[in-house]
Coordinates of C-alpha atoms in Angstrom, one line a residue:
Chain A
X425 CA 4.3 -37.8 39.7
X426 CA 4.9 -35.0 37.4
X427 CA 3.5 -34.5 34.1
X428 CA 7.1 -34.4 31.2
X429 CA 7.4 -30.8 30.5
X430 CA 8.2 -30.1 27.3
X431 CA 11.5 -29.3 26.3
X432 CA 11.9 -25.3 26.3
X433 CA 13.5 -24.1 22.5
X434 CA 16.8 -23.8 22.2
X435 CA 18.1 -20.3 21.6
X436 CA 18.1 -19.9 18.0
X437 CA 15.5 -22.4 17.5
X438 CA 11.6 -20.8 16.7
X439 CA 9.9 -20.2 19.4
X440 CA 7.4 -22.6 20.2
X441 CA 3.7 -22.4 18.7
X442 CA 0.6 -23.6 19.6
X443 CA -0.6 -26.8 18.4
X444 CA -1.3 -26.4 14.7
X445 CA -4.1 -28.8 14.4
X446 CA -6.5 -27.3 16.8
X447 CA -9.4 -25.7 14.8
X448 CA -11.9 -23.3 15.6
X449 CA -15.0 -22.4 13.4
X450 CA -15.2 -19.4 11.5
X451 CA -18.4 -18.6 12.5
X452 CA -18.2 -16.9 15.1
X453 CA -14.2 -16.8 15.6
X454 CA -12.8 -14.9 12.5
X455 CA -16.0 -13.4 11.5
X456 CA -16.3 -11.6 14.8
X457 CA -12.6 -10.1 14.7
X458 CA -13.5 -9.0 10.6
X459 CA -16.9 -7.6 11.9
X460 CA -14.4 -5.7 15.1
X461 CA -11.9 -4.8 12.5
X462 CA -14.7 -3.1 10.0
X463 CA -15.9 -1.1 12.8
X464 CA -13.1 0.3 14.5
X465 CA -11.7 1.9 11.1
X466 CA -15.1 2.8 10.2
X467 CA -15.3 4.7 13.2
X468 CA -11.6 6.0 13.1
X469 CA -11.9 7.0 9.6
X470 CA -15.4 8.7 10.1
X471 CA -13.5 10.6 13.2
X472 CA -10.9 11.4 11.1
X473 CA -13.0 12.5 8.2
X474 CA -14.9 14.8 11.0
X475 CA -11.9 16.3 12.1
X476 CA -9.7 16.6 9.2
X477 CA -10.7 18.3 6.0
X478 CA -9.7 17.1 2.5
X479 CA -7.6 19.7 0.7
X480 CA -9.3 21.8 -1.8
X481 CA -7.2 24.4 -3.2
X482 CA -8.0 27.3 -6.1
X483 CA -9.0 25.9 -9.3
X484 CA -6.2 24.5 -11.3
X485 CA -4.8 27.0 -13.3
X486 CA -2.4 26.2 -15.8
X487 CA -0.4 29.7 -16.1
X488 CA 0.4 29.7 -12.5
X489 CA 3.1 26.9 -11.3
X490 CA 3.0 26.5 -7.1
X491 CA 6.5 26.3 -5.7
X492 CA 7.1 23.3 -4.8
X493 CA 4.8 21.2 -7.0
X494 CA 4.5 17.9 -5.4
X495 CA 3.1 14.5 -6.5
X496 CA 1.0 12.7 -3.6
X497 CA 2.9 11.2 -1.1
X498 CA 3.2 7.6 -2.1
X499 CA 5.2 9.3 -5.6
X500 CA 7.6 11.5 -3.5
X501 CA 10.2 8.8 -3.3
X502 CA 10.4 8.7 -6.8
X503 CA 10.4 12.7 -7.0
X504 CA 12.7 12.5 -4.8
X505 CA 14.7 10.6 -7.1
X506 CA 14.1 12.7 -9.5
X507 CA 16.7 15.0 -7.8
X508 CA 19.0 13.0 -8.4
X509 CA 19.2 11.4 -11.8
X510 CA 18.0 11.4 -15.1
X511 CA 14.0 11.0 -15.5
X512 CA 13.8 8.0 -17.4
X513 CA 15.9 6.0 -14.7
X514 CA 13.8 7.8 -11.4
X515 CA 10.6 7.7 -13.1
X516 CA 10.1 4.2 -14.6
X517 CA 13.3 2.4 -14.8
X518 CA 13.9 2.3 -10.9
X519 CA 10.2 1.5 -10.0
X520 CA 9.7 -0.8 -12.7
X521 CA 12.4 -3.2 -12.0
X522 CA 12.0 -2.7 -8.7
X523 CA 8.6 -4.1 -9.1
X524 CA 9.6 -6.9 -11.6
X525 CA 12.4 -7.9 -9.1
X526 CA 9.7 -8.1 -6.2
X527 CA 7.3 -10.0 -8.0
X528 CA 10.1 -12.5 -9.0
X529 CA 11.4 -13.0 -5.5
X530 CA 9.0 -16.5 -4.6
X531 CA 10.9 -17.6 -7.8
X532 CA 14.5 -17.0 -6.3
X533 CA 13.8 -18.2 -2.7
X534 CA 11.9 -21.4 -3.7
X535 CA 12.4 -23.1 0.1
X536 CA 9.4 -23.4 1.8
X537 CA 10.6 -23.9 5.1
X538 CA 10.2 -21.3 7.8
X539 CA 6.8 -20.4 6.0
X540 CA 5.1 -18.4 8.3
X541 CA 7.6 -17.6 11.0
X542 CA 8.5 -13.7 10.7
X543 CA 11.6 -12.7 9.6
X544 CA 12.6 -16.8 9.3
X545 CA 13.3 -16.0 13.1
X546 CA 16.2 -14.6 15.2
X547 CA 18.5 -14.3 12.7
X548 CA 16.5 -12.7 9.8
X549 CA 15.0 -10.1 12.3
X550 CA 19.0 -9.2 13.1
X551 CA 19.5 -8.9 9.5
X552 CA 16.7 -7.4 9.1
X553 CA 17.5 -4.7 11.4
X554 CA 21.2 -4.7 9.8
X555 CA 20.0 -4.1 6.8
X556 CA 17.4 -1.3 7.7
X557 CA 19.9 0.8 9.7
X558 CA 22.4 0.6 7.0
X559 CA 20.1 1.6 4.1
X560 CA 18.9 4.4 5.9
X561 CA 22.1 5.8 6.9
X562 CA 23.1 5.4 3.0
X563 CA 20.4 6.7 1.6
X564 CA 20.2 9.7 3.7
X565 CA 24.5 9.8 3.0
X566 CA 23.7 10.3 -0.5
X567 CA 21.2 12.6 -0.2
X568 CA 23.0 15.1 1.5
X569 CA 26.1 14.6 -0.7
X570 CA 23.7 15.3 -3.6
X571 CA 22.9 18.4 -1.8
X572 CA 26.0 19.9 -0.4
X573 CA 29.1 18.4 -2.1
X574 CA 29.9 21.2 -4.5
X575 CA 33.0 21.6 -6.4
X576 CA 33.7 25.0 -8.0
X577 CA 35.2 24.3 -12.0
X578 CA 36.3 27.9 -13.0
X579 CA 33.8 29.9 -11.7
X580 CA 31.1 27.4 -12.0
X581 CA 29.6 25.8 -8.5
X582 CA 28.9 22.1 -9.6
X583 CA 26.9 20.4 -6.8
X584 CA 26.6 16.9 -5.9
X585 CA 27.3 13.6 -8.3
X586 CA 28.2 16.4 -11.2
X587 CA 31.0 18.0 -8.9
X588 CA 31.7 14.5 -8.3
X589 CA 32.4 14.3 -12.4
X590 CA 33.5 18.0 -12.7
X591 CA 36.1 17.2 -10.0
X592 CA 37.8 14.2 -11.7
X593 CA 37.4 15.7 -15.3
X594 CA 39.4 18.4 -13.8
X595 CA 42.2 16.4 -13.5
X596 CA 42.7 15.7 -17.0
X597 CA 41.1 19.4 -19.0
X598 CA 40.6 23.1 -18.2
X599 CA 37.6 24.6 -17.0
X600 CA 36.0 25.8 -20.3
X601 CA 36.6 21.9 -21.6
X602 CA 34.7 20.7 -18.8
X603 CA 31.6 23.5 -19.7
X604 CA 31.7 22.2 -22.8
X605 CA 30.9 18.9 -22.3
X606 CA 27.7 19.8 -19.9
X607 CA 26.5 16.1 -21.6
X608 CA 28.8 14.2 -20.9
X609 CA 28.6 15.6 -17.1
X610 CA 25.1 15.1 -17.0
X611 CA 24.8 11.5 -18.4
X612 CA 27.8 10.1 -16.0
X613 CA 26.2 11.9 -13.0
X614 CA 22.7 11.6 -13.9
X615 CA 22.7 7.9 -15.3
X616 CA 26.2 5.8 -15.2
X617 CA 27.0 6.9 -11.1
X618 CA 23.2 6.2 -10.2
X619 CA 23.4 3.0 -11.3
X620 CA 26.8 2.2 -10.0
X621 CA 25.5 3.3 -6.6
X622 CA 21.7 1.5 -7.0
X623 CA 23.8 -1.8 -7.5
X624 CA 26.9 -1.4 -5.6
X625 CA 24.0 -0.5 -2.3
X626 CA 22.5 -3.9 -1.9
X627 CA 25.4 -5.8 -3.8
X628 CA 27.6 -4.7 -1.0
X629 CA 25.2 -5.7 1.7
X630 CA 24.3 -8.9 0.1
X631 CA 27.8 -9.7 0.5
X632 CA 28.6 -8.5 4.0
X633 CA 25.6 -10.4 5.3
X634 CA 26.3 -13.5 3.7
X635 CA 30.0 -13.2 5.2
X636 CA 28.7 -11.4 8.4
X637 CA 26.0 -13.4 9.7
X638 CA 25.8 -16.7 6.9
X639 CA 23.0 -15.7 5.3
X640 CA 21.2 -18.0 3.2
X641 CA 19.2 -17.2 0.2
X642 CA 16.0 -16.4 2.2
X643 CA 18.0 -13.9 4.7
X644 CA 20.0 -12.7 1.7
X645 CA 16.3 -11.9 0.1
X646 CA 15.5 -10.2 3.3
X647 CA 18.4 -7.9 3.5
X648 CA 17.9 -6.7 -0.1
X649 CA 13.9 -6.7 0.3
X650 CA 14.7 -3.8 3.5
X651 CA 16.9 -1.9 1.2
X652 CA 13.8 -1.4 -0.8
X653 CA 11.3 -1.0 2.2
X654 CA 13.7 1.2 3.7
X655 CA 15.0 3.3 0.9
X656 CA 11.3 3.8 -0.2
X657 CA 10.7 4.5 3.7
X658 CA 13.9 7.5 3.7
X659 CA 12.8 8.6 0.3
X660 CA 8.7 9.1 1.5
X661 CA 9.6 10.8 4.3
X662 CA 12.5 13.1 2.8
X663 CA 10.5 14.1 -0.2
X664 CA 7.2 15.0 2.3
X665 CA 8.6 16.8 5.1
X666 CA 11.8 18.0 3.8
X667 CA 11.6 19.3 0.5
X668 CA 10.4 23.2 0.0
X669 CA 10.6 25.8 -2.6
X670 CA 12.5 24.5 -5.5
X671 CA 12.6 21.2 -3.5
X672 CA 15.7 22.7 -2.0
X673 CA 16.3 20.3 1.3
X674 CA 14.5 22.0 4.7
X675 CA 13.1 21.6 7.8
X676 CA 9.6 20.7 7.9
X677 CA 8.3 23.1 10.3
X678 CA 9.9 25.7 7.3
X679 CA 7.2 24.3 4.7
X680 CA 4.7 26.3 3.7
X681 CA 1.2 25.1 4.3
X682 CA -0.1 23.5 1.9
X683 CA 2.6 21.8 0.0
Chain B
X138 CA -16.3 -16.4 23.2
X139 CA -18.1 -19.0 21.3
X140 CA -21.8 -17.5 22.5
X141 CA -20.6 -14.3 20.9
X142 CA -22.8 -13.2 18.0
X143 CA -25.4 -16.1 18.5
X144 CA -28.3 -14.5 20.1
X145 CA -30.9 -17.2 20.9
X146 CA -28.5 -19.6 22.5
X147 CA -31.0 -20.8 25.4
X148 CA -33.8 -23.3 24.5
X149 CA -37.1 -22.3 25.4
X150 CA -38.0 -22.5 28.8
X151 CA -40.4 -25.8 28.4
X152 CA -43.7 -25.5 28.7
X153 CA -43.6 -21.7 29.8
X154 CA -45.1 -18.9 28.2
X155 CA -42.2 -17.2 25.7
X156 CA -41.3 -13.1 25.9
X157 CA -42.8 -11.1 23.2
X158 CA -39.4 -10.7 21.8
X159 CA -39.0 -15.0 21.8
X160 CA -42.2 -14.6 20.4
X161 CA -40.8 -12.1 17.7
X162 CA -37.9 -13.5 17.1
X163 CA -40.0 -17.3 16.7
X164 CA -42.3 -15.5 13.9
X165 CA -39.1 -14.4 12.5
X166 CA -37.0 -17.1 12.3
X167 CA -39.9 -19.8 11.4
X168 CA -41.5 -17.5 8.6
X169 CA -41.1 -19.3 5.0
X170 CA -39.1 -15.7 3.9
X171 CA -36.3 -16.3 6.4
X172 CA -36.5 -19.8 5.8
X173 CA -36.1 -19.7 2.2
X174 CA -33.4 -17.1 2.8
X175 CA -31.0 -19.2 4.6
X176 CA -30.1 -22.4 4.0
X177 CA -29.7 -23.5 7.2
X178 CA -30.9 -23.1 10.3
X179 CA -29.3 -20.2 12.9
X180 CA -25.9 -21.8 13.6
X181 CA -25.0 -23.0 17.1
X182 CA -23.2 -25.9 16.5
X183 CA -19.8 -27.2 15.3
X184 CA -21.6 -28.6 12.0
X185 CA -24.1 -25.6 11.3
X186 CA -21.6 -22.9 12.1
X187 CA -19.6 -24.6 9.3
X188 CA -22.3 -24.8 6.8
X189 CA -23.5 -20.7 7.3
X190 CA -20.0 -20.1 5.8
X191 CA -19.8 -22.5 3.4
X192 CA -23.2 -21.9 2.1
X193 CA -23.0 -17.9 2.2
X194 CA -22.6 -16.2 -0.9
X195 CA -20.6 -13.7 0.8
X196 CA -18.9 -15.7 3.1
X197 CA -18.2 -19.1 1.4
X198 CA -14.4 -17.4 0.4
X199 CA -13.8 -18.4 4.2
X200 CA -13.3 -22.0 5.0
X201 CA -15.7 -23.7 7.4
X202 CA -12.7 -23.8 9.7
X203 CA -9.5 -22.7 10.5
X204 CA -6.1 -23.4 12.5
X205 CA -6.7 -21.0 15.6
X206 CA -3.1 -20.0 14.6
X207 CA -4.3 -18.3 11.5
X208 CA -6.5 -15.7 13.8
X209 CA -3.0 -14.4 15.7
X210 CA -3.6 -10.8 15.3
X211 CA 0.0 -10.3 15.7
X212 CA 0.8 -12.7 13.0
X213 CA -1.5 -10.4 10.3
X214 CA -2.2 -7.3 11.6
X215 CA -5.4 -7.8 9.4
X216 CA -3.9 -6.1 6.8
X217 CA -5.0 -7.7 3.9
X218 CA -8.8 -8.0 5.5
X219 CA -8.6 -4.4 6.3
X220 CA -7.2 -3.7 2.9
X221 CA -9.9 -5.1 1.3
X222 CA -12.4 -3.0 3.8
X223 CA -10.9 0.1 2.8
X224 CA -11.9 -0.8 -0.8
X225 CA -15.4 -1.7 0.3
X226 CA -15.5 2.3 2.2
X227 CA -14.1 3.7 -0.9
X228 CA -16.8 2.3 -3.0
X229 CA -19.6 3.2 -1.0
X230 CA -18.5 6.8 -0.3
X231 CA -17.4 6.7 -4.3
X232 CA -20.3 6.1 -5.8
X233 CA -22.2 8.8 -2.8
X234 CA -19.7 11.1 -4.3
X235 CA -20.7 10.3 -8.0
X236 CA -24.3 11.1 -7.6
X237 CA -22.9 14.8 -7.4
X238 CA -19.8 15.1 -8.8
X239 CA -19.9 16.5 -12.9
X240 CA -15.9 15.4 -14.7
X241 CA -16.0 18.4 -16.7
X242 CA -13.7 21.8 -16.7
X243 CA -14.4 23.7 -15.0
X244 CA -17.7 22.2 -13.2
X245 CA -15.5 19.8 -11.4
X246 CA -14.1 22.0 -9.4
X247 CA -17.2 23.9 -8.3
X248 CA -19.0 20.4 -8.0
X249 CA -16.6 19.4 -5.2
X250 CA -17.5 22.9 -3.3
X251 CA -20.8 22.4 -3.9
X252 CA -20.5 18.9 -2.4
X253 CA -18.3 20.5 0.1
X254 CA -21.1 23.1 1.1
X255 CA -24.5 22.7 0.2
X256 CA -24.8 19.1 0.4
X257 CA -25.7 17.4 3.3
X258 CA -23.1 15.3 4.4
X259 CA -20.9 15.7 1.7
X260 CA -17.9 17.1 3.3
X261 CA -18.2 14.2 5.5
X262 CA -18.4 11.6 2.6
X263 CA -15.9 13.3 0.6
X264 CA -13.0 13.9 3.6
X265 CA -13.6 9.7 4.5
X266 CA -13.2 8.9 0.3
X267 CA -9.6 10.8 1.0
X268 CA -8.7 9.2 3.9
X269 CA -9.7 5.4 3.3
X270 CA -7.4 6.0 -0.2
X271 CA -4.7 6.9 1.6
X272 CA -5.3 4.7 4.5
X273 CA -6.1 1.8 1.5
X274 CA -2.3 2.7 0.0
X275 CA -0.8 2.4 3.5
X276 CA -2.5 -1.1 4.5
X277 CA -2.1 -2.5 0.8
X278 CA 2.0 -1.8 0.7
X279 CA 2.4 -2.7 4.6
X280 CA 0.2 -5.8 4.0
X281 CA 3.2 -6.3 1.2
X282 CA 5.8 -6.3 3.4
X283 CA 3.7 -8.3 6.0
X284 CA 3.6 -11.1 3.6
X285 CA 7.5 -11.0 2.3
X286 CA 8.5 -10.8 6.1
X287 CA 6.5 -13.6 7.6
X288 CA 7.6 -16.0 4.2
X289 CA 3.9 -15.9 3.2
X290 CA 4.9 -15.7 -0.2
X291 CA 6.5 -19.6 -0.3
X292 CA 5.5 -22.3 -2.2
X293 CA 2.5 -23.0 -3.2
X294 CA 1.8 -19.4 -2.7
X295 CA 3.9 -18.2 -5.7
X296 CA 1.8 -17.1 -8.1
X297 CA -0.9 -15.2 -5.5
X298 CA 2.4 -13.0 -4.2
X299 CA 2.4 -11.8 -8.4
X300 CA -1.5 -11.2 -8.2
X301 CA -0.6 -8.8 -4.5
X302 CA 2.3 -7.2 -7.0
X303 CA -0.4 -6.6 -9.5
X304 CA -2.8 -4.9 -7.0
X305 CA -0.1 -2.8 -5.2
X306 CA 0.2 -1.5 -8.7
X307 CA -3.6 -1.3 -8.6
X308 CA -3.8 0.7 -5.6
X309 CA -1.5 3.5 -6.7
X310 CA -3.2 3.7 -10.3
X311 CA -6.6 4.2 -8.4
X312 CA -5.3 6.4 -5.6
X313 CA -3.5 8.9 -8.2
X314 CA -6.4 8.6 -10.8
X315 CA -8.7 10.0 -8.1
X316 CA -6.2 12.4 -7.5
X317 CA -6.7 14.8 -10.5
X318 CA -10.9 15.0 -9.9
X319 CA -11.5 17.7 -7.9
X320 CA -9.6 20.1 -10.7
X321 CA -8.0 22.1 -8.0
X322 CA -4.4 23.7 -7.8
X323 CA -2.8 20.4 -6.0
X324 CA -4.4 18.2 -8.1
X325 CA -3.5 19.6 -11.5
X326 CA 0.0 19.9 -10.2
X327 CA 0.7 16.7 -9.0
X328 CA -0.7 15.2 -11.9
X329 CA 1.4 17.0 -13.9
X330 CA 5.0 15.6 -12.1
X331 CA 3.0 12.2 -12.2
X332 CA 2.2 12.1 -16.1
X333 CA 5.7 14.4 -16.7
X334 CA 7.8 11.1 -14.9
X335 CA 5.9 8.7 -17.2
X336 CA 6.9 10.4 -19.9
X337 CA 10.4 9.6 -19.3
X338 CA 9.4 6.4 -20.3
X339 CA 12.2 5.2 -22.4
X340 CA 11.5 5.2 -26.2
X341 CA 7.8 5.5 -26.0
X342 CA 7.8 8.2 -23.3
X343 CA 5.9 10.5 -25.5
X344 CA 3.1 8.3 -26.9
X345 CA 2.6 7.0 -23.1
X346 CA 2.1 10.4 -21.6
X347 CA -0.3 11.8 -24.6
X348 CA -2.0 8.6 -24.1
X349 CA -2.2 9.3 -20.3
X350 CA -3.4 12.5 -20.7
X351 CA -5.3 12.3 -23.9
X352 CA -3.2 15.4 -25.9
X353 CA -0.6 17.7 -25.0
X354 CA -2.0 19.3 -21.8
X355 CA -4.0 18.3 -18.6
X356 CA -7.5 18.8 -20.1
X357 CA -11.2 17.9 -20.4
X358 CA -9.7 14.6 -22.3
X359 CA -7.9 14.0 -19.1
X360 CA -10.4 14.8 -16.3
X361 CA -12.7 12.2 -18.8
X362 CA -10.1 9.6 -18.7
X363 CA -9.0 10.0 -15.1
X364 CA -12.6 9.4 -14.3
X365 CA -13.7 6.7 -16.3
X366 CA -10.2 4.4 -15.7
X367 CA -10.8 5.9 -11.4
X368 CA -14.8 5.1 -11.2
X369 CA -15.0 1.8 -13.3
X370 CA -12.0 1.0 -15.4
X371 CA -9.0 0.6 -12.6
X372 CA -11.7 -0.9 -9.7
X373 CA -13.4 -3.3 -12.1
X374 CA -10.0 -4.4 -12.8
X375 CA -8.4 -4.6 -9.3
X376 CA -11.9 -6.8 -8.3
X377 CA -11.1 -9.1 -10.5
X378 CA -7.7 -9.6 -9.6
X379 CA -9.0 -9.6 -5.6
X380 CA -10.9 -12.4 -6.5
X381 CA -8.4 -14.4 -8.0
X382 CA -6.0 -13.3 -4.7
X383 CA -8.9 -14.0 -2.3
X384 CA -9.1 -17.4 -4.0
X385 CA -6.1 -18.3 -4.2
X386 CA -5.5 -17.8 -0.3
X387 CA -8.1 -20.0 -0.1
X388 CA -7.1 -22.7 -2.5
X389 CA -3.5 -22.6 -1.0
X390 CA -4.3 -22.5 2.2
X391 CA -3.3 -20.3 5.3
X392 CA 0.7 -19.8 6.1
X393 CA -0.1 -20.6 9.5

């Protein structure tokens, strides 16, 4: 006689596991994979640290700026944003939230079910994919619009959000009006349409994958967790390999070694 | 598997002479220094396999044992373990780096060529302290997003996702403090964009920055302070809070 099978998942359903009781000692079982682990990035960091030199430029000197001056790579995001509106909001008022908010999401998605299962399963991972596409074709949207969207007011090119501004206040006043109020243009483009965009982003996407795909709070979470993975992904990698003199937007084999 | 790492599985051959090495390794394991080293004896079964963890200093973080779900390498990736290694490197090949390194202008920078040059080994130690901190950012904010997408953070993990928030924050501080030591052109750059975007702090912007950089320019205060919060303050700190996040995974348990 056969032996029952067990019933295969249904689609949707998490894939099936093996049996959660069954316990092995730690001795030998994890210690041997941390013991592996240690060693293998031991030996690929001593490699690396054989083949690849630390930078060591001139000594620091004060009087003499290098063109582009760059933070380390983990900061370039948030040089990056720099570019695009005012300090206090790219600096610390962006990463700090961003950090509060992160820290607070166990708090929002209280459910423990699906603890353990990556992405919640099929769903989340379509989301997540969703989500990741969607911020990175934004992101990268705006940063080009930041770049090349100019508007010329007079005589004067204004590029990016401020042509944005210039181009509406143009509209309503002349020209030497709209040089006059350089302020005002700066504080809409640098502060109020930055924020408009950093919550309309994952606000809209919160709501097209709750109608889209159902999402619950968890998936909801996930969505808006890749906005930040992915935006910080766009923004690292924009900020490294793109950015040359005067952080004007190139490609990177047009960087100057080092940067 | 199981035989892995336990040399000495097979009882003596009865009556017959032993190797030298069985020999060896008898006079080893039977001398009262060994014994009074380890609690128990070598571990080969179920029972003292669990006690060698439990009773390790170093070890007794670990559980005796564990779901064999929790050791899916796919499921981890060992981040957090490898994480945690990095810090270990970083600590050794830190404090190698220390015993020649001098935070003062403009010594620092000729300290690091020195180190670079004349001293054996230390281009090797000092190229491996750069890549395990970057390597340590990497694994630290991947291990991050490891955790949110696998639901790692749910209840009753809470409060140890806030302690990871804290030592992402950790990892940067420490990365960029190290930054600014060897005084050189890229380091006295980039720490000047750093401290320049915390000084766009709102309302306190300017007291936070001359804090950070202990007056008005990137100095000898600033090397001083760099160094001290890089080589004790900032690791101290973040080995505290590893313990509380080590011991929290362990009071609350594996996600899987």
């Amino acid at each position: 006689m056969a032996q029952p099978q067990p019933v295969k998942a249904a689609a949707g359903e998490e894939p099936q596991r093996p049996n959660p009781k069954e316990q092995v000692t730690v001795w030998p079982h994890l210690l041997l994979i941390e013991f592996v682990g240690a060693l293998i990035y031991t030996i690929g960091l001593s490699l690396l640290a054989i083949l690849i030199k630390a930078p060591l430029l001139d000594l620091a000197n004060p009087t003499r700026t290098p063109n582009p001056a760059k933070a380390p790579w983990y900061f370039l995001n948030l040089q990056e944003l720099l570019l695009h509106m005012h300090p206090s909001l790219a600096g610390v008022i962006v990463p700090g939230l961003a950090l509060v908010l992160i820290a607070a999401i166990p708090y929002i998605d209280t459910d423990p079910s699906d603890t353990g299962v990556w992405f919640s399963g099929e769903k989340g991972l379509r989301i997540f994919k969703f989500s990741f596409v969607y911020t990175t074709l934004i992101v990268l949207g705006l940063i080009l619009f930041d770049a090349f969207f100019t508007v010329n007011v007079g005589g004067v090119d204004y590029i990016g959000t401020r042509g944005l501004v210039a181009g509406i206040m143009r509209l309503f006043m002349s020209p030497e009006a709209i040089h006059a109020q350089a302020q005002v243009v700066e504080w809409i483009a640098g502060v109020v349409i930055p924020l408009i965009v950093m919550a309309a982003v994952p606000g809209a996407l919160a709501a097209i994958v709750r109608r889209r795909y159902q999402a619950n709070t968890r998936e909801t979470i996930i969505a808006l967790f890749t906005v930040f993975v992915a935006s910080y992904f766009v923004l690292t990698v924009i900020g490294t390999g793109f950015r040359g003199e005067s952080l004007r937007l190139v490609w990177p084999w047009q960087l100057k070694p080092p940067h | 598997m199981s035989r892995v790492g336990t040399p000495e599985q097979q009882p003596p051959a009865p009556g017959g002479r032993k190797s030298l090495i069985g020999r060896l390794a008898d006079w080893i394991f039977n001398s009262a220094l060994w014994k009074s080293m380890y609690m128990n004896p070598y571990p080969r079964d179920r029972r003292t396999r669990g006690l060698a963890v439990l009773n390790s200093l170093f070890l007794h973080l670990h559980p005796g044992r564990i779901t064999r779900q929790a050791l899916t390498f796919r499921y981890t990736f060992g981040l957090g373990g490898t994480s945690f290694f990095m810090f270990i490197l970083l600590t050794v090949t830190g404090v190698i780096l220390m015993f020649y390194y001098i935070p003062a202008v403009p010594q620092a920078y000729f300290s690091v060529e020195d180190l670079e040059t004349t001293v054996a080994f230390g281009q090797f130690f000092r190229n491996m302290h750069r890549w395990a901190a970057h390597a340590m950012v990497l694994l630290v904010f991947l291990h991050m997003v490891r955790v949110f997408y696998t639901g790692a953070y749910k209840p009753p993990r809470q409060f140890n996702w806030v302690i990871g928030v804290v030592l992402l924050v950790l990892t940067f501080l420490m990365s960029f403090t190290g930054y600014l030591l060897p005084w050189d052109q890229l380091a006295y750059w980039a720490v000047t964009v750093g401290t320049n975007m915390a000084g766009a702090t709102p309302f306190v912007g300017d007291k936070l920055k001359f804090l950070l950089i202990g007056g008005y320019d990137i100095n000898q205060n600033t090397l001083i302070r760099w160094y001290t919060l890089h080589v004790f303050a900032l690791p101290l700190v973040a080995a505290v809070f590893m313990g509380m996040h080590f011991w929290r995974v362990r009071k609350d348990g594996f996600s899987r």
